[in-house]
């Protein structure tokens, strides 16, 4: 089968011919990939940012946002059957460790992460686990939702945390209305009555944010910090969902955060440099967000089936993987890039 693989860091991906995956355990599921999302994390993988964390052996197949149709199932699989449409939770989890038992399976002690530390879904087929498969509503197709498997799930995970803390009328600032941010806007709109303010440097992204339910938008033109503070009477936002995390965004965001506010780190790429006395005196709450749980993905699919969360995508054939990567890196993708085998 075809597979797009990482052959070396700081090198271009290569499409190769590899054997189709086979069932190895009773809970294994082989999925025929219907769509695979192209994520900024894929760029970070190629840059070597994940090399020390993943310890993956090269070459390996990239791609961690996957949806498709069940092709084969192990003898103990009961929750899905051949032909079912599914979206895949990005982690393979054990179900037995303390984190899994507590429902916090994103921190499974024995997890594997297809596309990061084992073979992923930029391919015709992928081996996964029954524990990772979420059946899709009849109204949804794999290409509609594939990128929700990680980008959407990460946005949902952060938005769900923030929604539990935000009161009606409090300001939630969403930084970045791109691939993740446009999903985060919809999740927050569906789960919270907070006032949503969106900052982005792209006017087209801000126009989309308004269509998706943003109450206010601010162009990141150098005066955006002052504009946000003016909008909030000088207090700042009660919660910030940072979908950028690089290019100086973190230092600006801290300036826009209300005292005792919550800063949800979602995008990444730079360090947060804040004096500890400021963290204490302003009682800043920094909260990391690693993908999301299986239950989060179920909730997200419910929102998708209700039409409350939709993906804006640009589709590419699997053979055009390099164009998709280049477009994403150049900032030419509005919404999410999707590879279709």
Steps between C-alpha positions, in 0.01 A plus 500: 500500500601865474641673807646848544799470732748703698840386374708763680456817702530823303434292188193478281249222547510211254224276369600134508341162447468302825313184607141544616464484881379173648300413810736428790263474797136420578405868542678622187309676223624565147350818355488596134594866517237731354670824599806609695547848641817698437599658830758760599638234734602314182721797418646488851566127455699573185689770687607237754312655792349164595811288444613484865146450627383236257823297449339376180711297261522646152359458245141497621160606369379838617138612561307514829157636395322208343153382402373233268325166480560187706674247275584216741441433870664279759312210654410691820374821336131563567454879478558532124453276197640482150361786292432737791602863456733604782718781622806393696604635836865587437635283782512123538427445870512200731182547705670354807732766644387749765452783247280284278300376800437863597378584150811711433617272221693777326759440772502121462826367641532249216379706206617505144445800274458403132667761282729607784667191645359226277353471149222749424234565242663670199438166335233274354453298822577538870508254788333637813307374802132447573551742790587776252200465267205739528216415263378786285142615466343415165506871412880520525768381261871440576611801296258719699657423835851352465682809627271507804688190621785715632457868416131495581548276801770728640275803452205316658714390797613856574159655437331249730740591780444872450122467466478348850661813650365786291186682611254675267644821367858433603748543219665203332777601263580262216841567345522364147198416283677255272492121484451445874360838593199487269400174670560648845268791423219260414560283806497801732186637333326165549606450863527847655315830524825693545574796274732371226774729371724373217840637403672409175736671256296387199185700415350198320540288813326769703212511251464125543510543879200733481311246292577235762369705792771736624357802683801723426806470277831685517762512227848418632663813360719603794225682686298190587614481863382854563175435311421195711575684822279790391221258411518346848527825693867442564446169678587249228343167414393251766616215278733485201508208259835536324496310171826664385766455769785646297624815331482707817134423560550369853648821642220703341236263630621524859452877477139444391413262785282610789628459855438141617427413138548172317748462214441185294812407303400318181732616222870464566841587365653748746565527872280696740724749676319642801651620827390274783403804708251592226357147498450528876385860532251466213420138588537389140378150419691341212325187373647262242279310258607167353246380242194381698332191637293241317192650668599845371509356148154348547370841614662667200341253259163574661554873435604420142190286443285787634665739255646713780861427402601482137841486337615739231736292289722494193523152354805352331559159346739284703748522212501880545619478862797731440276776363281472808803521729641797308167684501461449874854618568444809284176590677290440188256254658174647625364259756651150474683313224372148438669218306268262315653162403 
